[in-house]
Amino acid sequence: MIDSIKIIQPDDWHVHFREGEMLSVITKYSSRVNKRCIAMPNTSTPITTSIEAVNYKKLIEDNSDNDNFEALIPCYLTDTLNIADFEYALQNNIFIGGKLYPNNATTNSQFGVNNIKEIYNIFEILEKYNKTLLIHGELNRSDIDIFDREKYFIDEELQQIRKSFKDLKIVLEHVSSDYGVDFVKTNNNIAGTITPHHMLLTKKDVFKDDVVNPHHYCMPVVKNENDLLSLRKAACFNNSKFFLGTDSAPHHVDYKKQNDSLKAGIFSSSNSIELYALIFEEENALENLEVFSSINGPKFYDMDVNKNYLTLNKEDRIIPEYIEEGNIKIKNFYANKNINWKASHLHV
Ligand SMILES: [Zn+2]
């Protein structure tokens, strides 16, 4: 039995650090194991300018418990961006790229774009500077079933974007369906991030009879068994087009469900790499964890692979239900369940 693995230090290409006290409590969980994290710009006032990006990056890095930790910031794309500032920020690596949130697809996406064609000029700029377009790929329309939003987005928007901007690098974030996996695999210049929860949950874990589990509710919502299996296969079997992105997205436990409205988001940073290790081990693919967690991502973003290493040891333990600090109380993903890995230390 393998009781220890050593991997190149991972990066997490999709994290929500939030703001205020929440940010100061949760940042250490991501900087615990990762060298770099993409910090999603859907804060209560979205990050749309170079100054906001510089300040947000500094705020996160100042709150990390690791001196080498780096927060990478994409611009929240809107149809009212200051184009000169956007170009300046791309040229100076202040923005790693641009994040497209279709209107009202998830938390704080009410500032997102209604008509994607109206920001095609922004895609042109990203393409020109070889910067990445990160996409929350869901079409949110009243006639579309919640489980089909990814498929409709691909068919009605992404196909067109792909055709119009052939050299634009695209990341389909938190791929959640077999349909999405297939699109990423069969198109050029596109990669996908995959979360632990989309490889551990199906819709039965969210919707049971007439009860909804708010702690398993996220966007895109988890889907069927065949989608879960397809995502596991894509992550575990060395496909260079998929890499680590937890989409860890905490909400205070008291606000997760309020007035019958559910807040989407699952918090997994506290056990992120361990959850991936558990999944890769179940798939007999532990030897492929490193390429998914630490190599495919930087390659796609044209960045260097990290120099340090992380050791994970076999250690049976139970994930505690909550993280509680000051006024913050967050439910851990996979709470009260057994996990058999523990990240031990970073080393050269
Ligand atoms: Zn997200």
Coordinates of C-alpha atoms in Angstrom, one line a residue, residues 18-322:
R18 CA -14.5 36.8 -0.6
E19 CA -13.9 39.9 1.5
G20 CA -13.6 41.3 5.0
E21 CA -13.4 38.8 7.9
M22 CA -14.3 35.9 5.7
L23 CA -11.3 36.6 3.5
S24 CA -9.0 36.8 6.5
V25 CA -10.3 33.5 7.9
I26 CA -10.2 31.4 4.8
T27 CA -7.1 32.6 2.9
K28 CA -4.8 30.4 5.0
Y29 CA -6.6 27.3 3.8
S30 CA -5.7 27.9 0.2
S31 CA -2.2 29.1 0.9
R32 CA -1.6 26.0 3.1
V33 CA -0.8 23.8 0.0
N34 CA -1.0 26.0 -3.1
K35 CA 1.6 28.3 -4.6
R36 CA -0.8 30.2 -6.7
C37 CA -4.6 30.7 -6.8
I38 CA -6.8 32.4 -9.2
A39 CA -9.0 34.7 -7.0
M40 CA -12.3 35.1 -8.6
P41 CA -13.4 38.7 -9.1
N42 CA -17.1 38.4 -8.2
T43 CA -16.7 40.3 -4.9
S44 CA -19.7 42.4 -3.7
T45 CA -18.2 45.2 -5.9
P46 CA -16.7 43.2 -8.8
I47 CA -13.0 43.6 -9.6
T48 CA -13.1 45.5 -13.0
T49 CA -10.1 47.9 -12.8
S50 CA -6.3 47.6 -12.5
I51 CA -6.3 49.4 -9.2
E52 CA -9.0 47.1 -7.7
A53 CA -7.0 44.1 -8.9
V54 CA -3.7 45.3 -7.4
N55 CA -5.5 46.0 -4.1
Y56 CA -7.3 42.7 -4.0
K57 CA -4.2 40.8 -4.8
K58 CA -2.3 42.5 -2.0
L59 CA -5.2 42.0 0.5
I60 CA -5.2 38.2 -0.2
E61 CA -1.4 37.8 -0.1
D62 CA -1.2 39.8 3.1
N63 CA -3.7 37.4 4.7
S64 CA -1.9 34.3 3.6
D65 CA 0.3 32.4 6.0
N66 CA 2.9 31.7 3.3
D67 CA 5.3 34.3 2.0
N68 CA 5.5 32.9 -1.5
F69 CA 1.8 32.7 -2.0
E70 CA 0.5 34.4 -5.1
A71 CA -3.1 35.5 -5.9
L72 CA -3.8 35.9 -9.6
I73 CA -6.7 38.1 -10.6
P74 CA -8.9 38.0 -13.7
C75 CA -11.0 41.0 -14.6
Y76 CA -14.7 40.7 -14.1
L77 CA -15.9 41.4 -17.7
T78 CA -18.8 43.9 -18.1
D79 CA -20.0 45.8 -21.1
T80 CA -18.9 49.1 -19.4
L81 CA -15.2 48.3 -18.9
N82 CA -12.6 51.0 -19.3
I83 CA -10.8 49.5 -22.3
A84 CA -7.6 51.5 -21.9
D85 CA -7.2 50.4 -18.3
F86 CA -8.1 46.8 -19.2
E87 CA -5.4 46.7 -21.9
Y88 CA -2.9 48.3 -19.5
A89 CA -3.7 45.7 -16.9
L90 CA -3.3 42.8 -19.3
Q91 CA 0.0 44.1 -20.7
N92 CA 1.4 44.5 -17.1
N93 CA 0.2 41.1 -15.9
I94 CA -2.2 42.8 -13.4
F95 CA -5.0 40.8 -14.9
I96 CA -4.3 37.1 -15.8
G97 CA -7.3 37.3 -18.1
G98 CA -11.0 38.0 -18.1
K99 CA -13.8 36.2 -16.4
L100 CA -17.2 36.0 -18.1
Y101 CA -20.2 35.6 -15.9
P102 CA -23.4 35.4 -17.8
N103 CA -25.9 37.5 -16.0
N104 CA -27.3 36.0 -12.8
A105 CA -25.6 32.7 -13.2
T106 CA -24.1 32.6 -9.7
T107 CA -23.1 34.6 -6.6
N108 CA -22.7 38.3 -7.4
S109 CA -23.1 37.8 -11.1
Q110 CA -25.9 40.4 -11.4
F111 CA -23.2 42.6 -12.9
G112 CA -22.5 40.1 -15.6
V113 CA -23.1 40.3 -19.3
N114 CA -26.6 40.1 -20.8
N115 CA -25.6 40.0 -24.5
I116 CA -22.3 38.3 -24.9
K117 CA -21.9 39.6 -28.4
E118 CA -21.6 43.1 -27.0
I119 CA -18.3 42.2 -25.4
Y120 CA -16.7 40.5 -28.4
N121 CA -14.4 43.5 -28.7
I122 CA -13.0 42.4 -25.2
F123 CA -12.4 38.9 -26.4
E124 CA -10.5 40.4 -29.3
I125 CA -8.2 42.2 -26.9
L126 CA -7.6 39.0 -24.8
E127 CA -6.7 37.1 -27.9
K128 CA -4.3 39.9 -29.0
Y129 CA -2.4 39.7 -25.7
N130 CA -2.6 35.9 -25.5
K131 CA -4.5 36.2 -22.2
T132 CA -7.2 33.7 -21.1
L133 CA -10.9 34.0 -21.2
L134 CA -12.3 32.2 -18.1
I135 CA -15.9 31.2 -18.4
H136 CA -18.7 30.4 -16.1
G137 CA -20.4 28.4 -18.8
E138 CA -24.1 28.4 -18.0
L139 CA -27.0 29.9 -19.8
N140 CA -29.6 31.1 -17.3
R141 CA -32.9 31.5 -19.0
S142 CA -36.4 30.7 -17.6
D143 CA -37.1 28.0 -20.3
I144 CA -33.8 26.1 -19.5
D145 CA -33.8 23.4 -16.9
I146 CA -31.2 24.0 -14.2
F147 CA -29.4 20.8 -15.1
D148 CA -29.1 21.8 -18.8
R149 CA -27.6 25.2 -18.4
E150 CA -24.0 24.1 -19.3
K151 CA -25.2 22.3 -22.5
Y152 CA -27.2 25.3 -23.7
F153 CA -24.3 27.7 -23.0
I154 CA -22.0 25.5 -25.1
D155 CA -24.5 25.2 -27.9
E156 CA -25.7 28.8 -28.0
E157 CA -22.6 30.8 -27.0
L158 CA -19.4 28.9 -26.6
Q159 CA -19.5 27.3 -30.1
Q160 CA -19.8 30.8 -31.6
I161 CA -17.0 32.2 -29.4
R162 CA -14.7 29.3 -30.4
K163 CA -15.4 29.9 -34.1
S164 CA -15.0 33.7 -33.9
F165 CA -11.7 33.8 -31.9
K166 CA -9.7 30.7 -32.9
D167 CA -6.5 31.8 -31.1
L168 CA -8.3 32.9 -27.9
K169 CA -7.3 30.6 -24.9
I170 CA -10.5 29.6 -23.0
V171 CA -11.0 27.8 -19.7
L172 CA -14.4 26.3 -19.2
E173 CA -14.5 26.6 -15.4
H174 CA -15.9 23.9 -13.2
V175 CA -16.9 21.6 -16.0
S176 CA -20.0 19.7 -14.7
S177 CA -21.3 17.5 -17.4
D178 CA -20.2 14.8 -19.8
Y179 CA -21.3 17.2 -22.6
G180 CA -18.9 19.8 -21.3
V181 CA -16.0 17.3 -21.0
D182 CA -16.6 16.3 -24.6
F183 CA -16.6 19.9 -25.8
V184 CA -13.3 20.6 -24.1
K185 CA -11.7 17.4 -25.5
T186 CA -12.7 18.0 -29.0
N187 CA -12.0 21.7 -29.4
N188 CA -8.7 23.5 -29.7
N189 CA -7.2 26.1 -27.3
I190 CA -9.7 25.2 -24.5
A191 CA -9.1 23.6 -21.2
G192 CA -11.4 22.9 -18.2
T193 CA -11.1 23.0 -14.4
I194 CA -12.7 20.3 -12.4
T195 CA -13.8 20.6 -8.7
P196 CA -13.7 17.8 -6.1
H197 CA -17.5 18.1 -5.5
H198 CA -18.4 17.5 -9.1
M199 CA -16.5 14.2 -8.8
L200 CA -18.0 13.2 -5.4
L201 CA -21.7 14.2 -5.6
T202 CA -24.7 13.7 -7.9
K203 CA -28.0 15.5 -7.8
K204 CA -29.3 12.9 -5.4
D205 CA -27.0 14.4 -2.8
V206 CA -28.6 17.8 -3.3
F207 CA -32.3 17.0 -3.9
K208 CA -33.8 14.2 -1.9
D209 CA -37.6 13.8 -2.0
D210 CA -38.7 17.3 -1.1
V211 CA -35.6 18.3 0.9
V212 CA -32.7 20.3 -0.5
N213 CA -29.3 20.0 1.1
P214 CA -28.0 23.6 0.9
H215 CA -24.4 22.6 1.6
H216 CA -24.3 20.5 -1.6
Y217 CA -25.9 23.3 -3.6
C218 CA -23.5 25.0 -6.1
M219 CA -23.4 26.4 -9.6
P220 CA -23.2 24.6 -11.9
V221 CA -25.3 22.2 -9.9
V222 CA -24.0 18.6 -9.7
K223 CA -25.6 16.2 -12.1
N224 CA -26.0 12.5 -12.9
E225 CA -23.8 9.5 -12.3
N226 CA -22.6 9.4 -15.9
D227 CA -21.5 13.0 -15.7
L228 CA -19.6 12.3 -12.5
L229 CA -17.9 9.3 -14.1
S230 CA -16.9 11.3 -17.2
L231 CA -15.4 14.1 -15.0
R232 CA -13.4 11.5 -13.0
K233 CA -12.1 10.0 -16.2
A234 CA -11.1 13.4 -17.6
A235 CA -9.3 14.4 -14.4
C236 CA -7.6 11.1 -13.6
F237 CA -6.4 9.8 -16.9
N238 CA -3.8 12.2 -17.9
N239 CA -5.7 14.4 -20.3
S240 CA -3.6 17.5 -20.6
K241 CA -6.8 19.6 -21.0
F242 CA -8.0 19.4 -17.5
F243 CA -6.6 20.8 -14.2
L244 CA -7.3 21.6 -10.6
G245 CA -9.8 24.3 -9.7
T246 CA -11.8 23.7 -6.5
D247 CA -14.3 26.6 -6.9
S248 CA -14.1 26.7 -3.1
A249 CA -16.8 29.3 -2.4
P250 CA -17.7 29.8 1.3
H251 CA -20.8 31.3 2.8
H252 CA -21.5 31.8 6.5
V253 CA -23.5 28.9 7.6
D254 CA -26.4 31.1 8.7
Y255 CA -26.7 32.6 5.3
K256 CA -26.5 29.4 3.3
K257 CA -30.3 29.2 3.3
Q258 CA -32.3 32.2 4.1
N259 CA -35.9 33.1 3.3
D260 CA -36.1 29.9 1.1
S261 CA -33.4 31.2 -1.2
L262 CA -30.3 29.1 -1.4
K263 CA -26.8 30.5 -1.7
A264 CA -24.7 28.5 -4.2
G265 CA -21.2 27.5 -3.1
I266 CA -19.2 24.7 -1.5
F267 CA -16.2 25.3 0.8
S268 CA -13.4 22.8 0.1
S269 CA -10.1 24.6 0.5
S270 CA -9.5 23.2 4.0
N271 CA -9.1 19.7 2.4
S272 CA -8.7 20.4 -1.3
I273 CA -5.6 18.4 -2.3
E274 CA -6.6 15.6 0.1
L275 CA -10.0 15.3 -1.6
Y276 CA -8.4 15.1 -5.0
A277 CA -6.0 12.5 -3.7
L278 CA -8.9 10.4 -2.4
I279 CA -10.6 10.5 -5.8
F280 CA -7.4 9.7 -7.8
E281 CA -6.8 6.8 -5.4
E282 CA -10.3 5.5 -5.9
E283 CA -9.7 5.6 -9.6
N284 CA -6.3 3.8 -9.3
A285 CA -4.7 6.9 -10.8
L286 CA -2.6 8.4 -7.9
E287 CA 0.4 8.5 -10.3
N288 CA -1.6 11.1 -12.4
L289 CA -2.5 13.4 -9.6
E290 CA 0.6 15.6 -10.1
V291 CA 0.0 16.3 -13.7
F292 CA -3.6 17.4 -12.9
S293 CA -2.7 19.4 -9.8
S294 CA 0.6 21.0 -10.7
I295 CA 1.5 20.7 -14.4
N296 CA -1.5 21.1 -16.8
G297 CA -2.6 24.4 -15.3
P298 CA 0.7 26.4 -15.5
K299 CA 1.3 24.9 -19.0
F300 CA -2.1 26.2 -20.2
Y301 CA -1.5 29.6 -18.7
D302 CA 2.1 29.8 -20.1
M303 CA 3.6 29.9 -16.6
D304 CA 6.4 28.0 -14.9
V305 CA 5.7 24.9 -13.0
N306 CA 6.3 25.3 -9.3
K307 CA 9.8 24.5 -7.9
N308 CA 8.8 23.1 -4.5
Y309 CA 7.2 19.8 -3.6
L310 CA 4.3 18.8 -1.4
T311 CA 4.2 15.5 0.5
L312 CA 0.9 13.9 1.3
N313 CA 0.7 11.1 3.9
K314 CA -1.8 8.4 4.5
E315 CA -3.7 9.4 7.6
D316 CA -7.2 8.3 8.5
R317 CA -9.2 11.1 9.9
I318 CA -12.7 12.7 9.9
I319 CA -13.3 16.1 8.4
P320 CA -14.7 18.4 11.1
E321 CA -18.1 19.8 10.4
Y322 CA -17.3 23.5 10.7

